[in-house]
Coordinates of C-alpha atoms in Angstrom, one line a residue:
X1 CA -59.7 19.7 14.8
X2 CA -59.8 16.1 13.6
X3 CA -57.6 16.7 11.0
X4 CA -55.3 18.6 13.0
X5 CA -55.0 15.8 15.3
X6 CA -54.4 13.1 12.6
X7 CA -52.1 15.6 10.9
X8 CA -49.8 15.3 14.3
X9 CA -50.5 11.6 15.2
X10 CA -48.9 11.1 11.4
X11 CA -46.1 13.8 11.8
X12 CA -45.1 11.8 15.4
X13 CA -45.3 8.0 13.9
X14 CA -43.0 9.7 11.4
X15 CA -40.8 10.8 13.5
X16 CA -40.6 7.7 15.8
X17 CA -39.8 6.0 12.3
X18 CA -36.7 8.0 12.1
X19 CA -35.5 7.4 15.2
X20 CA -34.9 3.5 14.6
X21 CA -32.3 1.6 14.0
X22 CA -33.9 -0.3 11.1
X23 CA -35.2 3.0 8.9
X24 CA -31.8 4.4 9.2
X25 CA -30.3 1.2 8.0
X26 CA -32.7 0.6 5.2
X27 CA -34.0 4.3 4.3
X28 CA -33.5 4.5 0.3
X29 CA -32.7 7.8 0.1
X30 CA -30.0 8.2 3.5
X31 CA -28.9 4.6 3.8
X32 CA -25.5 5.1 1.4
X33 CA -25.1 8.9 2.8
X34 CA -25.8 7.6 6.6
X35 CA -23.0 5.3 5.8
X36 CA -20.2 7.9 4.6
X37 CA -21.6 10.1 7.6
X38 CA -20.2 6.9 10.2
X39 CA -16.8 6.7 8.0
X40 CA -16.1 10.4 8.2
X41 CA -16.9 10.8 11.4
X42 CA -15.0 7.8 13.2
X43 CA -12.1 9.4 11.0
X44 CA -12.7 13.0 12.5
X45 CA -12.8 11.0 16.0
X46 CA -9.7 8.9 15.3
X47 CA -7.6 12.0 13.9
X48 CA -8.8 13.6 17.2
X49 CA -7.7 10.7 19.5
X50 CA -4.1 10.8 17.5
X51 CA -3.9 14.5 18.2
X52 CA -4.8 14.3 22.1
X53 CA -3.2 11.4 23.3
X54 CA 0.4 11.3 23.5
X55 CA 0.5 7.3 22.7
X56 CA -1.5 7.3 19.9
X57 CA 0.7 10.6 18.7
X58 CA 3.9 8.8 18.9
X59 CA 2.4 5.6 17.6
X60 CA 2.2 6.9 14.6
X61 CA -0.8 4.8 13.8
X62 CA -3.1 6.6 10.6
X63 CA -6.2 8.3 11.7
X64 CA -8.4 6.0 9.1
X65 CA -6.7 2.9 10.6
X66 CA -8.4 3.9 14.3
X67 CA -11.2 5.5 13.0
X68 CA -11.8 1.6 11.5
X69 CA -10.9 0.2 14.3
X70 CA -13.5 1.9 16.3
X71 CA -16.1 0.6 13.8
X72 CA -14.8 -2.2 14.2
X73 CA -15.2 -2.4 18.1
X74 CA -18.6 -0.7 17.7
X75 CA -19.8 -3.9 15.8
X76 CA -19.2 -6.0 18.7
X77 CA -22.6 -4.3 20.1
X78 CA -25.4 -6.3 17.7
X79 CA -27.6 -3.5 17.0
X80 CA -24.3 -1.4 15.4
X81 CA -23.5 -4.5 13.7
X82 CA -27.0 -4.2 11.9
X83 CA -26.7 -0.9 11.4
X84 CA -23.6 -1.3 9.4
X85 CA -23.8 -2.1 5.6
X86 CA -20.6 -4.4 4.9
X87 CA -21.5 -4.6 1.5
X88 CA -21.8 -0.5 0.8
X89 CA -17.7 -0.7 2.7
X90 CA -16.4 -3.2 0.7
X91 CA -18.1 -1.5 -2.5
X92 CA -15.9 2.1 -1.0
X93 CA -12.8 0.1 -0.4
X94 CA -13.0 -1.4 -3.5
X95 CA -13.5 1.6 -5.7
X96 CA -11.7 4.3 -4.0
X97 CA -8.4 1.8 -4.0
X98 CA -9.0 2.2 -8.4
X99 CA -9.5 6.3 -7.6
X100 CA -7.2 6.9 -5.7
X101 CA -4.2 4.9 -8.0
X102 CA -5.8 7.1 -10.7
X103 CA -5.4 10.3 -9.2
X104 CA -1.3 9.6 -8.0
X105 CA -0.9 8.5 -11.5
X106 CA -2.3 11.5 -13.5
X107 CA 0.4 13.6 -11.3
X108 CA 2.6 15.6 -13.5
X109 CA 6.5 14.5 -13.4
X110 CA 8.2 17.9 -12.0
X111 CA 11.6 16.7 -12.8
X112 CA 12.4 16.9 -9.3
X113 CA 13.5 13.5 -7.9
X114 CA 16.5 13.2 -5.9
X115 CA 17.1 9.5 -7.1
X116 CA 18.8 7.8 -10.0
X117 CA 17.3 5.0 -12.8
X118 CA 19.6 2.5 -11.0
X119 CA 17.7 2.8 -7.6
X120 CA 14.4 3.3 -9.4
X121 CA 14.3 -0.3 -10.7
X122 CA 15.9 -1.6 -7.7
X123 CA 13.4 -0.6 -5.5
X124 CA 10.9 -2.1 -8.0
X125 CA 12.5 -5.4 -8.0
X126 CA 12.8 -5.0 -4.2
X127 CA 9.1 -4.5 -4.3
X128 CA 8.5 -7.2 -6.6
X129 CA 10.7 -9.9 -4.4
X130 CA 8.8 -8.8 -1.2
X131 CA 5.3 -9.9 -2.7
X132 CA 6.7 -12.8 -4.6
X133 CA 8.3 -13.5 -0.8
X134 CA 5.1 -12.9 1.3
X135 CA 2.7 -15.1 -1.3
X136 CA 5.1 -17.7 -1.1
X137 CA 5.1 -18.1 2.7
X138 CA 1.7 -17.3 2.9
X139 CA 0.7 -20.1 0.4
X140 CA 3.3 -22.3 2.0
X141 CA 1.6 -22.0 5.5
X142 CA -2.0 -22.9 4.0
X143 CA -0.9 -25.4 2.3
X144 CA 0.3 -27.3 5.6
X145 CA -2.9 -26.0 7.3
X146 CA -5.6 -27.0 4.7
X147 CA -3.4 -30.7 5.2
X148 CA -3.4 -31.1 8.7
X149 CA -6.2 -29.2 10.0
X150 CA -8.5 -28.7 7.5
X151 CA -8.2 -25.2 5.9
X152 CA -10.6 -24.3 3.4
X153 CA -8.2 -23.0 0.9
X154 CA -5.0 -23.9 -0.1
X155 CA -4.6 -21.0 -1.7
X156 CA -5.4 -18.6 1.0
X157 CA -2.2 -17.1 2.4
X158 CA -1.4 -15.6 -0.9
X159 CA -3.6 -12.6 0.5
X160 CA -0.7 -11.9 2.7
X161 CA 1.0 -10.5 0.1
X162 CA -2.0 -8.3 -1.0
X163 CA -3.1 -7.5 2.3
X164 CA 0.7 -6.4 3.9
X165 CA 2.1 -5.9 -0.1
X166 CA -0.8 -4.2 -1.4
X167 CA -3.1 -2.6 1.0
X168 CA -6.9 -3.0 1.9
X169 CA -8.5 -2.8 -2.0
X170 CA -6.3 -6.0 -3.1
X171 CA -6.8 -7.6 -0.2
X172 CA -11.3 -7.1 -0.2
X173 CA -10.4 -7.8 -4.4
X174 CA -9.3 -10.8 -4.2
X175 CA -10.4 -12.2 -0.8
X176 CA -14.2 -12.1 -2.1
X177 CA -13.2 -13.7 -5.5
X178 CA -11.9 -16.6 -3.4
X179 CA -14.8 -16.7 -1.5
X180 CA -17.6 -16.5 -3.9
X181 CA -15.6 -18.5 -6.5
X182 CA -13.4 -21.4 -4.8
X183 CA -15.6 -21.7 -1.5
X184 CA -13.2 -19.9 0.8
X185 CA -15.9 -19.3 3.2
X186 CA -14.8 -16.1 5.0
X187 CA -12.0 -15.1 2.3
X188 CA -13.2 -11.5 2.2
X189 CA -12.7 -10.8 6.1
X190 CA -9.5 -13.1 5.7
X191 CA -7.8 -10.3 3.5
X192 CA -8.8 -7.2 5.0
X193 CA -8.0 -8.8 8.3
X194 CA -4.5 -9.1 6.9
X195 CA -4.5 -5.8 5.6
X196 CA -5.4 -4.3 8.8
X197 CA -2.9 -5.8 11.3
X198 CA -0.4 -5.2 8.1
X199 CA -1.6 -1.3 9.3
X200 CA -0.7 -1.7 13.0
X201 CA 2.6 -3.8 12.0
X202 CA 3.8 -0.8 9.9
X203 CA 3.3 1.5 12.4
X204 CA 4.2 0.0 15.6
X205 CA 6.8 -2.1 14.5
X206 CA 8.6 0.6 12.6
X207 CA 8.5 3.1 15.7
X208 CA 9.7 0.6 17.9
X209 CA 12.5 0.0 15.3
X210 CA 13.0 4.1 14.9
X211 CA 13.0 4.6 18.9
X212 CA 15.9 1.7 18.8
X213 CA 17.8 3.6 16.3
X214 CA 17.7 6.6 18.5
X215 CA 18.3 5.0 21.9
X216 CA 21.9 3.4 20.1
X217 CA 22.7 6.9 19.1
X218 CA 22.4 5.5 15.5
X219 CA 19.6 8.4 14.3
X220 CA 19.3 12.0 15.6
X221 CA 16.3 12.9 17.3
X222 CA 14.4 15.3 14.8
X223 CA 12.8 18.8 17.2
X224 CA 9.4 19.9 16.8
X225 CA 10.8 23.0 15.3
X226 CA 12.6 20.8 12.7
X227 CA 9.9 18.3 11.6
X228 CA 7.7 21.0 10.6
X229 CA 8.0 21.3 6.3
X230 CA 8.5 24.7 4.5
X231 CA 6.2 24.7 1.3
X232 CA 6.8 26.8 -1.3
X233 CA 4.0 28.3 -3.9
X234 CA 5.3 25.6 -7.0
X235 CA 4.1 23.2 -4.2
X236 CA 0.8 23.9 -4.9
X237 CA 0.5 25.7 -8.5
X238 CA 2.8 24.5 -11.6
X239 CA 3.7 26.6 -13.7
X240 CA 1.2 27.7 -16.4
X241 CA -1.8 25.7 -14.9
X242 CA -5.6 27.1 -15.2
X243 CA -6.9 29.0 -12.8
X244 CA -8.6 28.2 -9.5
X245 CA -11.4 30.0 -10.5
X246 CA -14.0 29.7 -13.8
X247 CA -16.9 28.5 -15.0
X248 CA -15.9 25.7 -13.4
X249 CA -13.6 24.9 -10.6
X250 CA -10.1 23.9 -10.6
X251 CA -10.6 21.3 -7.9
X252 CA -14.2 20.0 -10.2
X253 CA -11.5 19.6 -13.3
X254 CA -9.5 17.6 -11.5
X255 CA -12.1 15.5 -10.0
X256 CA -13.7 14.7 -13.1
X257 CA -10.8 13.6 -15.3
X258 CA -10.1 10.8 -12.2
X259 CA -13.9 10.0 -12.5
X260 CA -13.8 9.9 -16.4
X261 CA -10.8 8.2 -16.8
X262 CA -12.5 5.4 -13.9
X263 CA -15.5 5.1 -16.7
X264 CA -13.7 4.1 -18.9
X265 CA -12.2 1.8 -17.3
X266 CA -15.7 0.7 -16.2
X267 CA -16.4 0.4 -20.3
X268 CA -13.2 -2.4 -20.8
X269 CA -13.7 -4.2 -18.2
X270 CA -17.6 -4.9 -18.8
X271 CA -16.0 -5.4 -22.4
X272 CA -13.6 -8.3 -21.4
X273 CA -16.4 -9.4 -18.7
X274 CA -13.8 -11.9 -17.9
X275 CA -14.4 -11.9 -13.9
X276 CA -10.6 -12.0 -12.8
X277 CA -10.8 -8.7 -14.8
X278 CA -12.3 -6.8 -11.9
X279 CA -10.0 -7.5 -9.8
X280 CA -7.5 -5.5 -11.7
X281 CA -9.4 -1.9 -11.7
X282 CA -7.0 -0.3 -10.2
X283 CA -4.1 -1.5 -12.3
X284 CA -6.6 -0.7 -15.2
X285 CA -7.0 2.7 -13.9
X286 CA -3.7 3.6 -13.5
X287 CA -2.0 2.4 -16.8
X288 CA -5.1 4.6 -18.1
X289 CA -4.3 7.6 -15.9
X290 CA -0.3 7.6 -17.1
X291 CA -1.4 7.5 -20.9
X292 CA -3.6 10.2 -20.2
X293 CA -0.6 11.8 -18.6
X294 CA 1.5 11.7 -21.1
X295 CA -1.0 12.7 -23.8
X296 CA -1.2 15.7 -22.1
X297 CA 2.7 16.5 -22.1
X298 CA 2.5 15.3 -25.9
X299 CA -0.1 17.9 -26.7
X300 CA 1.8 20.7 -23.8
X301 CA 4.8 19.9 -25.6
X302 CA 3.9 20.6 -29.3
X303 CA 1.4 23.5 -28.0
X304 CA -1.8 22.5 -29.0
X305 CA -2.8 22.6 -24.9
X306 CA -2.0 26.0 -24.0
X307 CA -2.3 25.2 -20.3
X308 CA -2.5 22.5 -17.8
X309 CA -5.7 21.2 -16.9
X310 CA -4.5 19.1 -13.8
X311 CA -2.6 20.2 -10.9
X312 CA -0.6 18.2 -8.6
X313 CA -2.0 19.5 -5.2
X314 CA -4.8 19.1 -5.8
X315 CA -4.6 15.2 -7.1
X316 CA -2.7 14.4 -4.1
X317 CA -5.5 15.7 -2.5
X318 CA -8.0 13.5 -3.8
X319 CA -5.7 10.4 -3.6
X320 CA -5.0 11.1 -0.2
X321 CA -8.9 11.1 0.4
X322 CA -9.7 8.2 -1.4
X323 CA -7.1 6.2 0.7
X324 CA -8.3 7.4 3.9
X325 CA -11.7 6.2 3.3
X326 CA -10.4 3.2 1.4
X327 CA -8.6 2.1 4.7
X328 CA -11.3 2.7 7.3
X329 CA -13.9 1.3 5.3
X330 CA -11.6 -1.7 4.9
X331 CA -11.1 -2.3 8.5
X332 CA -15.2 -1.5 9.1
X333 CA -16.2 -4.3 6.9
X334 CA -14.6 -7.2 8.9
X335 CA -16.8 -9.4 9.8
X336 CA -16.2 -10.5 13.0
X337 CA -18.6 -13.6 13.1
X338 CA -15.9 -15.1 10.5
X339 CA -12.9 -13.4 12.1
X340 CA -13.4 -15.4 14.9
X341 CA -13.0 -19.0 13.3
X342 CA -9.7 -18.8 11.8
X343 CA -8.2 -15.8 14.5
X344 CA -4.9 -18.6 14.9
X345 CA -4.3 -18.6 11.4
X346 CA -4.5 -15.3 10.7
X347 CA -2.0 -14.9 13.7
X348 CA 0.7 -17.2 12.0
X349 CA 0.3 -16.1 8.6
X350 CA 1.0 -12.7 9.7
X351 CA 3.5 -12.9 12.3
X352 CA 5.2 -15.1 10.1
X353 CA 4.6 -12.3 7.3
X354 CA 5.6 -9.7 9.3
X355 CA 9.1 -11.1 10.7
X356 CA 10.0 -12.3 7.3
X357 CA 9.6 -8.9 5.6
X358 CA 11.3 -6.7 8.4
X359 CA 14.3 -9.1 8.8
X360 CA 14.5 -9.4 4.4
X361 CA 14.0 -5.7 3.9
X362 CA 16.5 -4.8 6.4
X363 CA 19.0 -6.9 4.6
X364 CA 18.2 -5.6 1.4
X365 CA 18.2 -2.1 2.3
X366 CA 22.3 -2.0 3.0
X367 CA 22.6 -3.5 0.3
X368 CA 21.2 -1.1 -2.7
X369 CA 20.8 2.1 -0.5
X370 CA 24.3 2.4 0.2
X371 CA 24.8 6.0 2.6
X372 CA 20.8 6.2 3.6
X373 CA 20.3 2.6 4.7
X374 CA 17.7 3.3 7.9
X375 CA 15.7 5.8 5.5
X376 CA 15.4 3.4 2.5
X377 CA 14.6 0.4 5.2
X378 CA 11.7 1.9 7.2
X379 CA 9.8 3.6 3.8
X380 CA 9.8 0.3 2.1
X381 CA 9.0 -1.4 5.3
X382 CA 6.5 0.8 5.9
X383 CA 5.1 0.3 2.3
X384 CA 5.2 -3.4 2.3
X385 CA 3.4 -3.7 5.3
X386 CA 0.9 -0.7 5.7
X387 CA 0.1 1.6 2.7
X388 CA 2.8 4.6 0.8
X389 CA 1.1 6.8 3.3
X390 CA 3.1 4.4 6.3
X391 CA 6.3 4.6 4.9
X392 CA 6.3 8.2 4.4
X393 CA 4.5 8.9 7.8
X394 CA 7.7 6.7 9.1
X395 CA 10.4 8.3 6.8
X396 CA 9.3 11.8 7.6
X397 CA 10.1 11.2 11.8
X398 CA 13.8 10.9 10.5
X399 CA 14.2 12.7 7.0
X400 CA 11.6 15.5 7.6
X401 CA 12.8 17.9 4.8
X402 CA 13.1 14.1 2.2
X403 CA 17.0 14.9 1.9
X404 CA 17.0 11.2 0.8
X405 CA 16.5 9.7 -2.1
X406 CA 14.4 7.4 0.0
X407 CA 11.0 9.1 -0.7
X408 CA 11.7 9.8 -4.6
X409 CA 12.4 5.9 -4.7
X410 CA 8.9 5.1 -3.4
X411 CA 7.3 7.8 -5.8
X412 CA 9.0 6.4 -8.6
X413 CA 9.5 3.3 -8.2
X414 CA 5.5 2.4 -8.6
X415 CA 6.1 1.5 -12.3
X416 CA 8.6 -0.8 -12.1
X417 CA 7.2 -2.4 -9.4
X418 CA 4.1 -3.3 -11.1
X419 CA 6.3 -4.6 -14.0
X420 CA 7.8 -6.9 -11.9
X421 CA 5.1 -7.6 -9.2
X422 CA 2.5 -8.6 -11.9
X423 CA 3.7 -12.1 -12.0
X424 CA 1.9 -12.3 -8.5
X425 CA -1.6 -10.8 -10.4
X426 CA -1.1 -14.0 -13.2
X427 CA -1.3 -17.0 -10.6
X428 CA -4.5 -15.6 -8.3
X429 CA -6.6 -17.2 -10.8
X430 CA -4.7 -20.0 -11.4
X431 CA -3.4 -21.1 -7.5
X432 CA -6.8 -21.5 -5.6
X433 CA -8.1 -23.8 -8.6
X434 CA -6.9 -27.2 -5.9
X435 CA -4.2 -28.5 -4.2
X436 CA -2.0 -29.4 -6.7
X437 CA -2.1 -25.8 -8.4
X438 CA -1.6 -24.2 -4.8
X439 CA 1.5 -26.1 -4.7
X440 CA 2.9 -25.8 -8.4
X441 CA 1.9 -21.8 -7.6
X442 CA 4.5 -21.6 -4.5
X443 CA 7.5 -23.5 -7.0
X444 CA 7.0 -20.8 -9.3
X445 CA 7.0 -17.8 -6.2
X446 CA 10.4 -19.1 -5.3
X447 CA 11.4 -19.4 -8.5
X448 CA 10.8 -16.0 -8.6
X449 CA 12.4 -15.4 -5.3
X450 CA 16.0 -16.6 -6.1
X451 CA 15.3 -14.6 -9.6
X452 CA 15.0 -11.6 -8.3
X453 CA 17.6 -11.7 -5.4
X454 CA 20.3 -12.6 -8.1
X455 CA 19.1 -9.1 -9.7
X456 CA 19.7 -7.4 -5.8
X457 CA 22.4 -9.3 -4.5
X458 CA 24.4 -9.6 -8.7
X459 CA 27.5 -7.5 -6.9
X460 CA 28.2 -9.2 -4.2
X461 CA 27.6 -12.5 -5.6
X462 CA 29.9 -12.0 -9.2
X463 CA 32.3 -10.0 -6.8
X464 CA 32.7 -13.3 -4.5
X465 CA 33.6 -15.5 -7.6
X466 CA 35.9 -12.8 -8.9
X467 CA 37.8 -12.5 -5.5
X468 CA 38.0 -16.5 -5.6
X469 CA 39.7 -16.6 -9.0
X470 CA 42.3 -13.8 -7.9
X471 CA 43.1 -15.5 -4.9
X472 CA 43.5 -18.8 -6.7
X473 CA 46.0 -16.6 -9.1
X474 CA 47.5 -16.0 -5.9
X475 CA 48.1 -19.2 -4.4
X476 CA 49.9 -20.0 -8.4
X477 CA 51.7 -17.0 -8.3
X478 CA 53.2 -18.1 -4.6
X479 CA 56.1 -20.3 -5.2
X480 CA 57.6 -17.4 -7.6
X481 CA 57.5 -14.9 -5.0
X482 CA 59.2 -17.9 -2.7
X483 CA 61.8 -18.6 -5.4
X484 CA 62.7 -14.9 -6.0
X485 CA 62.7 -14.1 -2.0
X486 CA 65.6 -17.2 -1.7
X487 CA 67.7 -15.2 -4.9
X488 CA 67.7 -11.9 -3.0
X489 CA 68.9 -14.1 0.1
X490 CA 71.2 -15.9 -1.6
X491 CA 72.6 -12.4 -3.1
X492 CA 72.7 -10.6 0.2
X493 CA 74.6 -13.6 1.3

């Protein structure tokens, strides 16, 4: 009976364990799972608060952006806040940002883009002046502020262009290399910060803009009936793929040449052990991902792979995954003991930020997308804000079958922006070294600036000098035509 009794009195103490706060938190064998059970299901309850509430519908706001948010608000209560580990977020929002690049990357090319080269590279350059733009004025603004009122990095508004340029992964990246390595006391929650009103900017701000454009009779109001996309089977099975079903799943193959391929890039980067290196996994990744790519269409091509191992669906599948959890982890690991002492910064970098890139992208925009101006404007505003996943979200309330080029250019354009954005990657380590670097850093992002508006803006500007040298033929050519008109008088007379 004794035993019994003891056997109970351990089996309740147990129990009672469980039911705290503190062995949830700290259990060694739940505590990472307990964590991804919190993400996905303040994603499940965001995606059902966008579904049932006509606001948040229209908003267009993501489902990860308010399933973070309610994280986020949840922290406010102390014992949440304990409960949630913002080392195990950052750690998901910095590796799913590397997984899921990998995953759009190892997509197949189906040939099917409705674009050309031209507006390829000059939505990469448009890409690459936006975060050459938004570091510059970022850096600009901290600059003043570590002057006059004591910021602790000079350096520190070049996360706006990570944060609105670059999403959530850049943002945690490089935010917690400032802080652990220059002394930017609450860098980390300084980026994602950024990255998460970037989120709400995208979104509201571009259906405010949309619902303008419709009230002016400028866009057509798309019906339910009309929003809703027609797939067809090649949407989700190319052409002489392997099948969904063997001794081992389609869905597994796929999985493990994103995880494989994210090894390796593990393997240089402990290699190089350089530690601005890790800041780059996801560029890593993806340069990895498109050789992969197109050692597979080498080997397709000359037959020696008899049939595709990836499959297209099923990659957007997982990148579309790892971004949802990149983005509500990212909001869930703000810290809001550190939010709270530099909240009027933050609001001046990124209202500054945000006007700057809405008024510049809308000026760019009827410039290079000549007959689909509003379409090309609110994807790339979307993306230069928010995430890829914002401007389409956007794009798709007023081009829901992608008639446009507009989406193509965002697929396609990823490349080129990279080429001519990675100027931006070389100065992070070099800008927050001091004061003096900080300010040499934001010469060099103009610089850039007027560089690459010559590149957008080359017709109209070699067009104005051409139209002054014919009218100064003009003026020469006037006392002829003056002298000629008084000999047809002088005849007539």
């Amino acid at each position: 009976m004794d035993s019994v009794l003891t056997q109970v009195s351990a089996s309740a103490l147990l129990y009672n364990n469980l039911l705290t706060v503190e062995s949830f938190a700290n259990d060694s064998v739940w505590a990472g799972l307990i964590q991804i059970f919190v993400l996905i299901g303040a994603l499940l309850i965001g995606n059902l608060l966008r579904r049932v509430i006509p606001f948040m519908r229209k908003s267009l706001i993501p489902s990860a952006l308010l399933g973070g948010t309610i994280v986020l608000l949840l922290k406010l209560i102390p014992a949440v806040n304990e409960f949630i580990n913002n080392d195990l977020m950052e750690t998901v929002t910095y590796h799913c940002l590397a997984l899921g690049f990998i995953a759009t990357a190892l997509k197949k090319n189906t040939g099917n883009k409705k674009t050309t080269t031209k507006a390829i590279l000059e939505s990469g350059v448009l890409q690459g002046s936006v975060y050459s733009m938004q570091a510059m004025l970022g850096i600009g603004i901290t600059i003043l502020l570590s002057v006059v009122a004591g910021f602790p990095l000079a350096a520190g508004g070049v996360l706006l262009a990570l944060g609105y340029g670059q999403g959530t992964g850049q943002a945690l990246n490089y935010g917690k290399i400032f802080e652990n390595d220059y002394g930017f006391t609450g860098g980390t929650t300084f980026g994602l910060s950024i990255a998460a009103i970037g989120f709400f900017v995208a979104s509201i701000v571009g259906v405010v803009y949309l619902n303008i454009l419709r009230k002016r009779g400028k866009l057509r109001v798309i019906t339910s009936n009309e929003s809703v996309v027609q797939h067809k089977l090649e949407d989700f099975v190319g052409e002489n793929e392997i099948p969904n079903t063997e001794s081992v799943d389609k869905f597994t193959i796929n999985i493990g040449f994103v995880v494989i391929i994210y090894g390796i890039v593990y393997g240089i980067m402990r290699l190089v052990n350089v530690n601005l290196i890790w800041g780059f996994n996801f560029l890593l990744g993806s340069l990895l991902a498109l050789l992969i790519r197109l050692t597979l269409n080498f080997l397709s091509k000359k037959k020696v792979l008899k049939r595709e191992p990836t499959n297209n669906f099923l990659l957007d599948r997982i990148s579309g995954f790892m971004f949802d959890m990149m983005i509500i982890a990212g909001v869930a690991a703000i810290d809001w003991n550190q939010f709270s002492s530099m909240w009027w910064q933050l609001i001046i970098i990124c209202v500054v930020g945000a006007v700057a890139t809405f008024a510049y992208i809308r000026v760019v925009a009827n410039n290079i997308y000549k007959g689909y101006e509003h379409e090309g404007f609110i994807s790339m505003f979307g993306m230069m804000t928010g995430t890829a996943s914002n401007g389409m979200i956007l794009l798709r309330e007023i081009d829901p079958k992608l008639e446009t080029p507009a989406a193509s250019n965002m697929v396609y354009s990823g490349l080129p922006a990279i080429v001519f954005g990675g100027g931006l990657l070389l100065v992070l380590g070099y800008c927050p070294k001091g004061l003096t670097e900080s300010i040499i850093t934001f010469a060099i992002l103009l610089v850039a600036c007027v560089a690459f508006n010559l590149v957008l803006f080359r017709n109209k500007i070699f067009r104005r000098k051409k139209v002054t040298a014919k009218a100064g033929d003009i003026e020469q050519e006037a006392p002829s035509e003056q002298a000629v008109q008084s000999v047809d008088d002088t005849t007539q007379e």
